[in-house]
Amino acid sequence: MQVNNLETLFKKTLATSKLTAKQQAVLQVSLNLFSEQGFDGTSTSEIAKAAGVSEGTVFKQFKTKAGILEALLNPVLDDVLPMAAGEFLTEMNQSDLPNFQQLLQYMIADRMKFVLENQKQIRVFAQEIIRNPKIIQTLQVRAAAMIKGEAGDFLQQYKDSGQLVDWPSGRIIQYLLGTIISYVAPQVLLVPTKDFDIQQASTEAAEFLARGLAPQN
Amino acid sequence: MQVNNLETLFKKTLATSKLTAKQQAVLQVSLNLFSEQGFDGTSTSEIAKAAGVSEGTVFKQFKTKAGILEALLNPVLDDVLPMAAGEFLTEMNQSDLPNFQQLLQYMIADRMKFVLENQKQIRVFAQEIIRNPKIIQTLQVRAAAMIKGEAGDFLQQYKDSGQLVDWPSGRIIQYLLGTIISYVAPQVLLVPTKDFDIQQASTEAAEFLARGLAPQN
DNA sequence: ATTAATTAAGTAAGTAGTCGCTCACTAAGA
DNA sequence: TCTTAGTGAGCGACTACTTACTTAATTAAT
């Protein structure tokens, strides 16, 4: 498990960007305002005021308002799909195929953590996927490729070893995503509760999914 | 099962509203544009042009742009939570407690149908719950009351009769919602596919949920 | 000295809404 | 039956900003 801090994605973006302090302020403030008010509901004038810069500065680096949005969303798009399955194994320090429920719990915790640490980006992302279907189409194509490739092979090992029901891999991934979303959505949509326990939530979710995805009797 | 037609919610709203033809056009066009471009991304000028009315007409009945949004959303808010559990029984023509998986399948199909028939409103609704947390708070309060009341009692009957795992009812409802969302989200977010088979999808979902929610061994 | 970052005034278009007016319809009164 | 007053729908010009962006000048960094 990576040692992540709150909003690690955004901080990573800033750390690698070589942006001036003012440009970083523009990005930070834009993230806050977009996640609260929406992209169209936020004006460049507002961004400038909140960042303590002139309105011209808002456009210097990012050229357009949409350029700011792109700078905020691209890291999310890169990371929102889970990392390759093999990397989970490496992080779990397992050379062998782990117990399926354990793997589930690990993966679920990882994705929950990702969402909870990057809530503002996820909010902006969620608004944008509704307004701009191309984004979700791109992700769908990526997800399909993963399912046909390494992730599908990975799941197949579990099916072959009698730990996983022999349903299409896409269907299995779908339920995984649906269950994770059912836990994280309240945190993203409402004032997040400080007492969300990733360990407990992911254990519960893994328990449910392991039962639902157990091989046929 | 009610005999519903496509976008029955919107049509029902129109049929009961006594709006003039022009006002109905304003509503229809607003629904289309809001669902595609977002509320803030749609101007009243655009609405007027698309509806073939003057801009003053847009404001005549609904007073403000937000008034149009409210007129579109209120029917969704009234109907988006499932009807009381007892009404499912009446519609299934069962006086006895039905088999749990059958009930699941019925309820899932009902909710899927609701979403698919009202896709534009659901899109508008989805955008709005991100921008305006009060909406989802209100629904959460309603859902909690249902879980404490009739729906919770209803699930308890299944727990008592050994058909349902003894988990908190909120947790069970959560998984139900998450699984339904995993099926309908692609339809709402992307160009809907004409070949979405509610019967098959709801049967699959009920199968998975019945397994995941079966009593402990 | 040169380059990059920033400013603040300005631009052209856009925005939600206002308001006086016209028209159509209906009901009441002569 | 005809006339008048009242009411509601709709129009389109107008109002008072607001918006994303531009640009020449200034400041800061190298």
Short mmCIF file of C-alpha atoms (C1' of nucleotides) in Angstrom, two decimals:
data_model
loop_
_atom_site.label_atom_id
_atom_site.label_comp_id
_atom_site.label_asym_id
_atom_site.label_seq_id
_atom_site.Cartn_x
_atom_site.Cartn_y
_atom_site.Cartn_z
CA MET A 1 0.00 0.00 0.00
CA GLN A 2 1.36 3.37 -1.03
CA VAL A 3 1.87 5.87 1.70
CA ASN A 4 -0.67 8.42 0.54
CA ASN A 5 -1.72 11.66 2.05
CA LEU A 6 -4.94 13.53 1.66
CA GLU A 7 -5.41 14.66 -1.92
CA THR A 8 -2.25 13.00 -2.95
CA LEU A 9 -3.19 13.12 -6.60
CA PHE A 10 -3.55 16.87 -6.58
CA LYS A 11 -0.43 17.37 -4.56
CA LYS A 12 1.49 15.05 -6.85
CA THR A 13 0.26 17.05 -9.79
CA LEU A 14 1.44 20.27 -8.23
CA ALA A 15 4.77 18.87 -7.16
CA THR A 16 5.65 17.75 -10.66
CA SER A 17 4.33 20.72 -12.53
CA LYS A 18 6.86 23.47 -11.88
CA LEU A 19 4.02 25.96 -11.69
CA THR A 20 4.56 29.27 -9.98
CA ALA A 21 2.91 29.81 -6.62
CA LYS A 22 0.20 31.91 -8.24
CA GLN A 23 -0.58 29.29 -10.84
CA GLN A 24 -0.76 26.67 -8.12
CA ALA A 25 -3.20 28.91 -6.26
CA VAL A 26 -5.30 29.20 -9.41
CA LEU A 27 -5.45 25.41 -9.69
CA GLN A 28 -6.22 24.86 -6.04
CA VAL A 29 -8.96 27.46 -5.91
CA SER A 30 -10.43 26.22 -9.17
CA LEU A 31 -10.59 22.70 -7.79
CA ASN A 32 -12.42 23.94 -4.72
CA LEU A 33 -14.87 26.08 -6.63
CA PHE A 34 -15.53 23.59 -9.43
CA SER A 35 -16.24 20.84 -6.92
CA GLU A 36 -18.71 23.06 -5.04
CA GLN A 37 -20.40 25.07 -7.77
CA GLY A 38 -19.67 23.17 -10.94
CA PHE A 39 -17.56 24.26 -13.87
CA ASP A 40 -20.21 26.41 -15.53
CA GLY A 41 -21.30 27.82 -12.20
CA THR A 42 -17.81 29.18 -11.51
CA SER A 43 -16.52 32.31 -13.24
CA THR A 44 -12.93 33.18 -13.99
CA SER A 45 -13.48 36.37 -12.05
CA GLU A 46 -14.35 34.31 -8.97
CA ILE A 47 -11.29 32.16 -9.45
CA ALA A 48 -9.04 35.20 -9.72
CA LYS A 49 -10.46 36.81 -6.60
CA ALA A 50 -10.25 33.64 -4.54
CA ALA A 51 -6.69 32.97 -5.68
CA GLY A 52 -5.66 36.58 -5.07
CA VAL A 53 -4.43 37.07 -8.65
CA SER A 54 -5.52 39.13 -11.60
CA GLU A 55 -7.92 37.70 -14.09
CA GLY A 56 -5.24 37.75 -16.75
CA THR A 57 -3.13 35.43 -14.61
CA VAL A 58 -5.89 32.85 -14.66
CA PHE A 59 -5.38 32.61 -18.42
CA LYS A 60 -1.63 32.86 -18.61
CA GLN A 61 -0.77 29.25 -18.00
CA PHE A 62 -3.95 27.41 -18.89
CA LYS A 63 -5.10 29.57 -21.81
CA THR A 64 -8.80 28.92 -21.27
CA LYS A 65 -11.15 28.04 -18.46
CA ALA A 66 -11.50 24.58 -19.96
CA GLY A 67 -7.72 24.25 -19.81
CA ILE A 68 -7.91 24.54 -16.04
CA LEU A 69 -10.52 21.81 -15.94
CA GLU A 70 -8.35 19.61 -18.11
CA ALA A 71 -5.35 20.15 -15.86
CA LEU A 72 -7.47 19.09 -12.91
CA LEU A 73 -9.10 16.10 -14.56
CA ASN A 74 -6.26 14.47 -16.44
CA PRO A 75 -4.56 13.03 -13.35
CA VAL A 76 -7.91 11.59 -12.26
CA LEU A 77 -8.49 10.00 -15.63
CA ASP A 78 -5.03 8.44 -15.47
CA ASP A 79 -5.55 6.93 -12.04
CA VAL A 80 -9.24 6.23 -11.61
CA LEU A 81 -9.08 2.77 -13.11
CA PRO A 82 -7.33 0.40 -10.77
CA MET A 83 -3.72 -0.32 -11.37
CA ALA A 84 -2.85 -3.53 -13.10
CA ALA A 85 -3.79 -6.60 -11.14
CA GLY A 86 -0.25 -7.83 -10.83
CA GLU A 87 0.73 -4.71 -8.92
CA PHE A 88 -1.73 -5.59 -6.17
CA LEU A 89 0.17 -8.84 -5.73
CA THR A 90 3.47 -7.06 -5.47
CA GLU A 91 2.13 -4.70 -2.85
CA MET A 92 0.57 -7.52 -0.91
CA ASN A 93 3.99 -9.19 -0.89
CA GLN A 94 2.49 -12.34 -2.27
CA SER A 95 4.10 -14.39 -4.98
CA ASP A 96 1.25 -16.88 -4.88
CA LEU A 97 -2.33 -16.28 -5.74
CA PRO A 98 -3.91 -14.92 -2.54
CA ASN A 99 -7.22 -15.99 -1.14
CA PHE A 100 -9.88 -14.32 -3.24
CA GLN A 101 -11.67 -12.57 -0.43
CA GLN A 102 -8.41 -11.17 0.85
CA LEU A 103 -7.63 -9.84 -2.57
CA LEU A 104 -11.09 -8.33 -2.82
CA GLN A 105 -10.69 -6.59 0.49
CA TYR A 106 -7.33 -5.22 -0.56
CA MET A 107 -8.53 -3.92 -3.89
CA ILE A 108 -11.68 -2.43 -2.44
CA ALA A 109 -9.77 -0.65 0.30
CA ASP A 110 -7.38 0.71 -2.30
CA ARG A 111 -10.13 2.15 -4.47
CA MET A 112 -12.05 3.53 -1.52
CA LYS A 113 -8.93 5.21 -0.32
CA PHE A 114 -8.34 6.68 -3.74
CA VAL A 115 -11.82 8.18 -3.84
CA LEU A 116 -11.78 9.47 -0.30
CA GLU A 117 -8.41 11.10 -0.68
CA ASN A 118 -9.36 12.81 -3.89
CA GLN A 119 -12.90 13.80 -3.18
CA LYS A 120 -12.87 17.17 -4.83
CA GLN A 121 -11.46 15.78 -8.05
CA ILE A 122 -13.97 12.98 -7.94
CA ARG A 123 -16.78 15.51 -7.57
CA VAL A 124 -15.49 17.50 -10.54
CA PHE A 125 -15.01 14.26 -12.46
CA ALA A 126 -18.53 13.10 -11.65
CA GLN A 127 -20.04 16.32 -12.91
CA GLU A 128 -18.01 16.18 -16.06
CA ILE A 129 -18.82 12.61 -17.02
CA ILE A 130 -22.48 13.59 -17.13
CA ARG A 131 -21.84 16.65 -19.28
CA ASN A 132 -19.20 15.15 -21.50
CA PRO A 133 -19.86 11.53 -22.48
CA LYS A 134 -16.50 11.24 -24.27
CA ILE A 135 -14.77 10.93 -20.94
CA ILE A 136 -16.74 7.94 -19.80
CA GLN A 137 -16.46 6.42 -23.27
CA THR A 138 -12.70 6.60 -23.06
CA LEU A 139 -12.74 4.97 -19.65
CA GLN A 140 -15.09 2.30 -20.87
CA VAL A 141 -12.77 1.41 -23.72
CA ARG A 142 -9.87 1.23 -21.28
CA ALA A 143 -11.82 -0.90 -18.86
CA ALA A 144 -12.87 -3.26 -21.63
CA ALA A 145 -9.26 -3.69 -22.69
CA MET A 146 -8.28 -4.49 -19.12
CA ILE A 147 -11.01 -7.06 -18.82
CA LYS A 148 -9.96 -8.70 -22.05
CA GLY A 149 -6.35 -8.62 -21.02
CA GLU A 150 -4.55 -8.94 -17.76
CA ALA A 151 -7.42 -8.40 -15.37
CA GLY A 152 -9.51 -10.97 -17.18
CA ASP A 153 -6.67 -13.47 -17.09
CA PHE A 154 -6.25 -12.79 -13.44
CA LEU A 155 -9.89 -13.43 -12.65
CA GLN A 156 -9.74 -16.53 -14.77
CA GLN A 157 -7.14 -17.98 -12.43
CA TYR A 158 -9.62 -17.68 -9.61
CA LYS A 159 -12.36 -19.25 -11.67
CA ASP A 160 -10.07 -22.11 -12.60
CA SER A 161 -9.04 -22.67 -9.02
CA GLY A 162 -12.65 -22.88 -7.89
CA GLN A 163 -12.74 -19.64 -5.91
CA LEU A 164 -14.81 -17.54 -8.26
CA VAL A 165 -18.09 -18.03 -10.06
CA ASP A 166 -17.81 -18.60 -13.78
CA TRP A 167 -19.56 -15.44 -14.87
CA PRO A 168 -18.23 -13.02 -17.49
CA SER A 169 -15.42 -10.98 -16.02
CA GLY A 170 -17.14 -7.75 -17.02
CA ARG A 171 -20.13 -8.66 -14.90
CA ILE A 172 -17.91 -9.39 -11.94
CA ILE A 173 -16.07 -6.08 -12.26
CA GLN A 174 -19.40 -4.34 -12.58
CA TYR A 175 -20.61 -5.65 -9.23
CA LEU A 176 -17.31 -4.74 -7.65
CA LEU A 177 -17.65 -1.16 -8.86
CA GLY A 178 -21.31 -0.94 -7.91
CA THR A 179 -20.60 -2.07 -4.37
CA ILE A 180 -17.68 0.30 -3.91
CA ILE A 181 -19.77 3.17 -5.23
CA SER A 182 -22.50 2.36 -2.75
CA TYR A 183 -20.03 3.00 0.05
CA VAL A 184 -18.19 6.04 -1.24
CA ALA A 185 -21.07 7.93 -2.86
CA PRO A 186 -22.44 9.35 0.40
CA GLN A 187 -18.97 10.60 1.26
CA VAL A 188 -18.59 12.33 -2.10
CA LEU A 189 -22.09 13.74 -2.32
CA LEU A 190 -22.57 14.88 1.25
CA VAL A 191 -20.41 16.48 3.88
CA PRO A 192 -17.93 13.66 4.41
CA THR A 193 -18.15 12.04 7.81
CA LYS A 194 -14.90 11.89 9.68
CA ASP A 195 -15.69 8.44 10.95
CA PHE A 196 -15.68 6.56 7.67
CA ASP A 197 -13.63 3.48 8.40
CA ILE A 198 -12.06 2.17 5.22
CA GLN A 199 -10.93 -1.03 6.86
CA GLN A 200 -14.38 -1.89 8.15
CA ALA A 201 -16.18 -0.81 5.01
CA SER A 202 -13.87 -2.71 2.69
CA THR A 203 -14.10 -5.82 4.88
CA GLU A 204 -17.90 -5.69 4.79
CA ALA A 205 -17.93 -5.12 1.05
CA ALA A 206 -15.46 -7.97 0.46
CA GLU A 207 -17.59 -10.28 2.59
CA PHE A 208 -20.70 -9.48 0.59
CA LEU A 209 -18.96 -9.77 -2.77
CA ALA A 210 -17.16 -12.97 -1.88
CA ARG A 211 -20.51 -14.51 -1.04
CA GLY A 212 -22.23 -13.18 -4.12
CA LEU A 213 -19.35 -14.28 -6.35
CA ALA A 214 -18.69 -17.67 -4.80
CA PRO A 215 -18.81 -20.56 -7.27
CA GLN A 216 -22.11 -22.23 -7.93
CA ASN A 217 -23.19 -24.87 -5.47
CA MET B 1 -46.60 -3.75 -12.90
CA GLN B 2 -47.92 -0.39 -14.07
CA VAL B 3 -48.36 0.01 -17.76
CA ASN B 4 -45.84 2.77 -18.29
CA ASN B 5 -44.64 4.47 -21.41
CA LEU B 6 -41.34 6.12 -22.15
CA GLU B 7 -40.81 9.17 -19.98
CA THR B 8 -44.01 8.54 -18.19
CA LEU B 9 -43.04 10.80 -15.33
CA PHE B 10 -42.57 13.79 -17.58
CA LYS B 11 -45.71 13.06 -19.56
CA LYS B 12 -47.68 12.62 -16.39
CA THR B 13 -46.39 15.96 -15.19
CA LEU B 14 -47.47 17.63 -18.39
CA ALA B 15 -50.85 15.95 -18.50
CA THR B 16 -51.77 17.16 -15.03
CA SER B 17 -50.33 20.63 -15.27
CA LYS B 18 -52.82 22.54 -17.46
CA LEU B 19 -49.92 24.36 -19.05
CA THR B 20 -50.36 26.01 -22.40
CA ALA B 21 -48.70 24.40 -25.37
CA LYS B 22 -45.94 27.01 -25.27
CA GLN B 23 -45.22 26.42 -21.64
CA GLN B 24 -45.11 22.71 -22.25
CA ALA B 25 -42.62 23.33 -25.03
CA VAL B 26 -40.51 25.39 -22.64
CA LEU B 27 -40.47 22.52 -20.17
CA GLN B 28 -39.72 19.87 -22.77
CA VAL B 29 -36.91 21.81 -24.37
CA SER B 30 -35.44 22.72 -20.98
CA LEU B 31 -35.39 19.06 -20.00
CA ASN B 32 -33.56 18.18 -23.18
CA LEU B 33 -31.03 20.98 -22.89
CA PHE B 34 -30.42 20.62 -19.15
CA SER B 35 -29.80 16.91 -19.52
CA GLU B 36 -27.29 17.51 -22.32
CA GLN B 37 -25.54 20.70 -21.30
CA GLY B 38 -26.28 21.08 -17.62
CA PHE B 39 -28.37 23.75 -15.96
CA ASP B 40 -25.64 26.39 -15.86
CA GLY B 41 -24.55 25.53 -19.36
CA THR B 42 -27.99 26.31 -20.78
CA SER B 43 -29.16 29.89 -21.26
CA THR B 44 -32.71 31.13 -21.23
CA SER B 45 -32.08 32.52 -24.69
CA GLU B 46 -31.29 29.01 -25.92
CA ILE B 47 -34.42 27.66 -24.32
CA ALA B 48 -36.56 30.32 -25.93
CA LYS B 49 -35.12 29.70 -29.38
CA ALA B 50 -35.43 25.94 -29.13
CA ALA B 51 -39.00 26.20 -27.88
CA GLY B 52 -39.96 28.76 -30.50
CA VAL B 53 -41.15 31.32 -27.96
CA SER B 54 -39.98 34.71 -26.81
CA GLU B 55 -37.59 34.98 -23.93
CA GLY B 56 -40.25 36.69 -21.82
CA THR B 57 -42.40 33.59 -22.23
CA VAL B 58 -39.73 31.46 -20.62
CA PHE B 59 -40.22 33.51 -17.46
CA LYS B 60 -43.95 33.91 -17.61
CA GLN B 61 -44.97 30.71 -15.90
CA PHE B 62 -41.86 29.64 -14.04
CA LYS B 63 -40.62 33.08 -12.95
CA THR B 64 -36.93 32.13 -12.92
CA LYS B 65 -34.62 29.68 -14.60
CA ALA B 66 -34.40 27.79 -11.31
CA GLY B 67 -38.20 27.55 -11.31
CA ILE B 68 -38.01 25.52 -14.51
CA LEU B 69 -35.46 23.20 -12.92
CA GLU B 70 -37.70 22.78 -9.91
CA ALA B 71 -40.68 21.93 -12.06
CA LEU B 72 -38.61 19.27 -13.78
CA LEU B 73 -37.05 17.82 -10.65
CA ASN B 74 -39.92 17.68 -8.22
CA PRO B 75 -41.66 14.72 -9.85
CA VAL B 76 -38.35 12.84 -9.82
CA LEU B 77 -37.81 13.55 -6.17
CA ASP B 78 -41.31 12.30 -5.40
CA ASP B 79 -40.83 9.03 -7.25
CA VAL B 80 -37.19 8.11 -7.12
CA LEU B 81 -37.40 6.21 -3.84
CA PRO B 82 -39.19 2.94 -4.33
CA MET B 83 -42.80 2.78 -3.44
CA ALA B 84 -43.72 1.22 -0.14
CA ALA B 85 -42.83 -2.43 0.08
CA GLY B 86 -46.43 -3.50 0.55
CA GLU B 87 -47.30 -2.10 -2.85
CA PHE B 88 -44.89 -4.50 -4.53
CA LEU B 89 -46.86 -7.33 -2.99
CA THR B 90 -50.13 -5.95 -4.26
CA GLU B 91 -48.72 -5.64 -7.75
CA MET B 92 -47.29 -9.11 -7.65
CA ASN B 93 -50.72 -10.37 -6.70
CA GLN B 94 -49.32 -12.13 -3.71
CA SER B 95 -50.96 -12.13 -0.33
CA ASP B 96 -48.18 -14.28 1.10
CA LEU B 97 -44.55 -13.36 1.48
CA PRO B 98 -42.98 -14.17 -1.88
CA ASN B 99 -39.69 -15.96 -2.35
CA PHE B 100 -36.98 -13.44 -1.61
CA GLN B 101 -35.17 -13.76 -4.92
CA GLN B 102 -38.39 -13.30 -6.80
CA LEU B 103 -39.13 -10.19 -4.84
CA LEU B 104 -35.64 -8.91 -5.50
CA GLN B 105 -36.04 -9.46 -9.20
CA TYR B 106 -39.34 -7.67 -9.21
CA MET B 107 -38.10 -4.67 -7.30
CA ILE B 108 -34.92 -4.40 -9.32
CA ALA B 109 -36.79 -4.55 -12.58
CA ASP B 110 -39.14 -1.86 -11.33
CA ARG B 111 -36.37 0.51 -10.41
CA MET B 112 -34.44 -0.16 -13.60
CA LYS B 113 -37.53 0.55 -15.58
CA PHE B 114 -38.07 3.78 -13.72
CA VAL B 115 -34.55 4.97 -14.49
CA LEU B 116 -34.59 3.91 -18.12
CA GLU B 117 -37.93 5.51 -18.80
CA ASN B 118 -36.91 8.77 -17.24
CA GLN B 119 -33.34 9.08 -18.36
CA LYS B 120 -33.28 12.77 -19.04
CA GLN B 121 -34.70 13.59 -15.65
CA ILE B 122 -32.27 11.23 -14.04
CA ARG B 123 -29.41 12.99 -15.80
CA VAL B 124 -30.63 16.37 -14.61
CA PHE B 125 -31.17 14.91 -11.15
CA ALA B 126 -27.68 13.41 -11.07
CA GLN B 127 -26.08 16.73 -11.96
CA GLU B 128 -28.10 18.53 -9.39
CA ILE B 129 -27.37 16.23 -6.47
CA ILE B 130 -23.70 17.00 -6.92
CA ARG B 131 -24.26 20.74 -7.02
CA ASN B 132 -26.92 20.92 -4.37
CA PRO B 133 -26.35 18.59 -1.43
CA LYS B 134 -29.68 19.50 0.16
CA ILE B 135 -31.45 17.31 -2.36
CA ILE B 136 -29.56 14.18 -1.47
CA GLN B 137 -29.84 15.02 2.22
CA THR B 138 -33.60 15.14 1.91
CA LEU B 139 -33.62 11.79 0.13
CA GLN B 140 -31.31 10.31 2.72
CA VAL B 141 -33.65 11.35 5.51
CA ARG B 142 -36.58 9.82 3.65
CA ALA B 143 -34.69 6.62 2.98
CA ALA B 144 -33.66 6.35 6.62
CA ALA B 145 -37.28 6.71 7.70
CA MET B 146 -38.30 3.97 5.29
CA ILE B 147 -35.61 1.67 6.59
CA LYS B 148 -36.67 2.29 10.18
CA GLY B 149 -40.31 1.81 9.26
CA GLU B 150 -42.11 -0.37 6.79
CA ALA B 151 -39.22 -1.40 4.58
CA GLY B 152 -37.19 -2.44 7.59
CA ASP B 153 -40.08 -4.45 8.97
CA PHE B 154 -40.52 -6.05 5.62
CA LEU B 155 -36.90 -7.14 5.40
CA GLN B 156 -37.10 -8.37 8.96
CA GLN B 157 -39.74 -10.85 7.91
CA TYR B 158 -37.27 -12.37 5.48
CA LYS B 159 -34.56 -12.45 8.11
CA ASP B 160 -36.93 -14.17 10.55
CA SER B 161 -37.98 -16.72 7.97
CA GLY B 162 -34.38 -17.59 7.23
CA GLN B 163 -34.22 -16.19 3.73
CA LEU B 164 -32.08 -13.17 4.38
CA VAL B 165 -28.80 -12.56 6.14
CA ASP B 166 -29.07 -10.80 9.48
CA TRP B 167 -27.24 -7.63 8.49
CA PRO B 168 -28.54 -4.11 9.13
CA SER B 169 -31.28 -3.29 6.69
CA GLY B 170 -29.49 -0.12 5.61
CA ARG B 171 -26.55 -2.19 4.50
CA ILE B 172 -28.78 -4.48 2.50
CA ILE B 173 -30.56 -1.61 0.79
CA GLN B 174 -27.18 -0.07 0.03
CA TYR B 175 -26.03 -3.15 -1.87
CA LEU B 176 -29.31 -3.29 -3.70
CA LEU B 177 -28.89 0.29 -4.85
CA GLY B 178 -25.24 -0.16 -5.74
CA THR B 179 -25.99 -3.16 -7.91
CA ILE B 180 -28.86 -1.46 -9.69
CA ILE B 181 -26.71 1.59 -10.33
CA SER B 182 -24.01 -0.60 -11.84
CA TYR B 183 -26.50 -1.71 -14.48
CA VAL B 184 -28.25 1.57 -15.27
CA ALA B 185 -25.34 3.97 -15.07
CA PRO B 186 -23.96 3.15 -18.52
CA GLN B 187 -27.41 3.73 -19.97
CA VAL B 188 -27.72 7.10 -18.30
CA LEU B 189 -24.18 8.30 -18.93
CA LEU B 190 -23.73 7.10 -22.48
CA VAL B 191 -25.87 6.88 -25.55
CA PRO B 192 -28.40 4.34 -24.33
CA THR B 193 -28.25 1.01 -26.09
CA LYS B 194 -31.51 -0.16 -27.51
CA ASP B 195 -30.80 -3.73 -26.51
CA PHE B 196 -30.82 -3.29 -22.75
CA ASP B 197 -32.92 -6.15 -21.52
CA ILE B 198 -34.51 -5.28 -18.19
CA GLN B 199 -35.71 -8.80 -17.63
CA GLN B 200 -32.30 -10.33 -18.11
CA ALA B 201 -30.46 -7.64 -16.22
CA SER B 202 -32.79 -7.75 -13.24
CA THR B 203 -32.63 -11.54 -13.17
CA GLU B 204 -28.84 -11.47 -13.13
CA ALA B 205 -28.78 -8.80 -10.47
CA ALA B 206 -31.27 -10.67 -8.31
CA GLU B 207 -29.22 -13.84 -8.65
CA PHE B 208 -26.08 -12.08 -7.48
CA LEU B 209 -27.81 -10.27 -4.63
CA ALA B 210 -29.68 -13.34 -3.45
CA ARG B 211 -26.35 -15.15 -3.19
CA GLY B 212 -24.62 -12.28 -1.47
CA LEU B 213 -27.49 -11.78 0.94
CA ALA B 214 -28.23 -15.40 1.72
CA PRO B 215 -28.17 -16.27 5.41
CA GLN B 216 -24.89 -17.30 6.98
CA ASN B 217 -23.93 -20.90 6.58
"C1'" DA C 1 19.75 42.69 -21.08
"C1'" DT C 2 16.37 39.40 -21.91
"C1'" DT C 3 12.63 36.62 -20.77
"C1'" DA C 4 8.78 35.32 -18.10
"C1'" DA C 5 5.03 36.41 -14.98
"C1'" DT C 6 1.59 39.42 -13.74
"C1'" DT C 7 -1.51 43.32 -13.86
"C1'" DA C 8 -5.54 45.99 -14.83
"C1'" DA C 9 -8.18 48.07 -18.15
"C1'" DG C 10 -10.70 46.95 -21.88
"C1'" DT C 11 -13.59 44.12 -25.45
"C1'" DA C 12 -17.41 41.94 -27.46
"C1'" DA C 13 -20.68 39.01 -26.43
"C1'" DG C 14 -23.70 36.87 -23.27
"C1'" DT C 15 -26.90 36.47 -19.17
"C1'" DA C 16 -31.24 36.29 -16.24
"C1'" DG C 17 -34.66 38.80 -15.80
"C1'" DT C 18 -37.99 43.22 -16.42
"C1'" DC C 19 -41.69 45.70 -18.23
"C1'" DG C 20 -44.85 48.14 -21.25
"C1'" DC C 21 -47.47 46.70 -24.75
"C1'" DT C 22 -50.68 43.89 -27.74
"C1'" DC C 23 -53.83 40.35 -28.43
"C1'" DA C 24 -57.32 36.94 -27.37
"C1'" DC C 25 -60.76 35.49 -24.58
"C1'" DT C 26 -64.48 35.71 -21.17
"C1'" DA C 27 -67.91 37.53 -18.29
"C1'" DA C 28 -70.80 41.17 -16.93
"C1'" DG C 29 -73.67 45.03 -17.89
"C1'" DA C 30 -76.55 47.94 -20.80
"C1'" DT D 1 -76.91 41.57 -29.07
"C1'" DC D 2 -73.36 44.64 -28.43
"C1'" DT D 3 -70.00 46.95 -25.62
"C1'" DT D 4 -66.77 47.27 -22.04
"C1'" DA D 5 -63.73 45.80 -18.48
"C1'" DG D 6 -60.82 42.46 -16.74
"C1'" DT D 7 -57.51 38.84 -17.11
"C1'" DG D 8 -53.95 35.92 -18.80
"C1'" DA D 9 -50.58 34.68 -22.41
"C1'" DG D 10 -47.09 36.14 -25.01
"C1'" DC D 11 -43.86 39.41 -27.19
"C1'" DG D 12 -39.60 41.86 -27.83
"C1'" DA D 13 -36.96 45.72 -26.57
"C1'" DC D 14 -34.56 46.85 -22.78
"C1'" DT D 15 -31.74 46.69 -18.23
"C1'" DA D 16 -27.87 46.06 -15.51
"C1'" DC D 17 -24.79 43.54 -15.06
"C1'" DT D 18 -21.60 39.30 -16.08
"C1'" DT D 19 -18.56 36.50 -18.79
"C1'" DA D 20 -14.26 34.52 -20.98
"C1'" DC D 21 -10.80 36.34 -22.82
"C1'" DT D 22 -7.23 40.04 -24.77
"C1'" DT D 23 -3.53 43.22 -24.68
"C1'" DA D 24 -0.27 46.88 -23.62
"C1'" DA D 25 2.22 48.07 -19.74
"C1'" DT D 26 4.62 46.89 -15.64
"C1'" DT D 27 7.15 43.97 -12.57
"C1'" DA D 28 9.97 40.05 -11.40
"C1'" DA D 29 13.27 36.56 -12.40
"C1'" DT D 30 17.31 34.85 -14.77
#
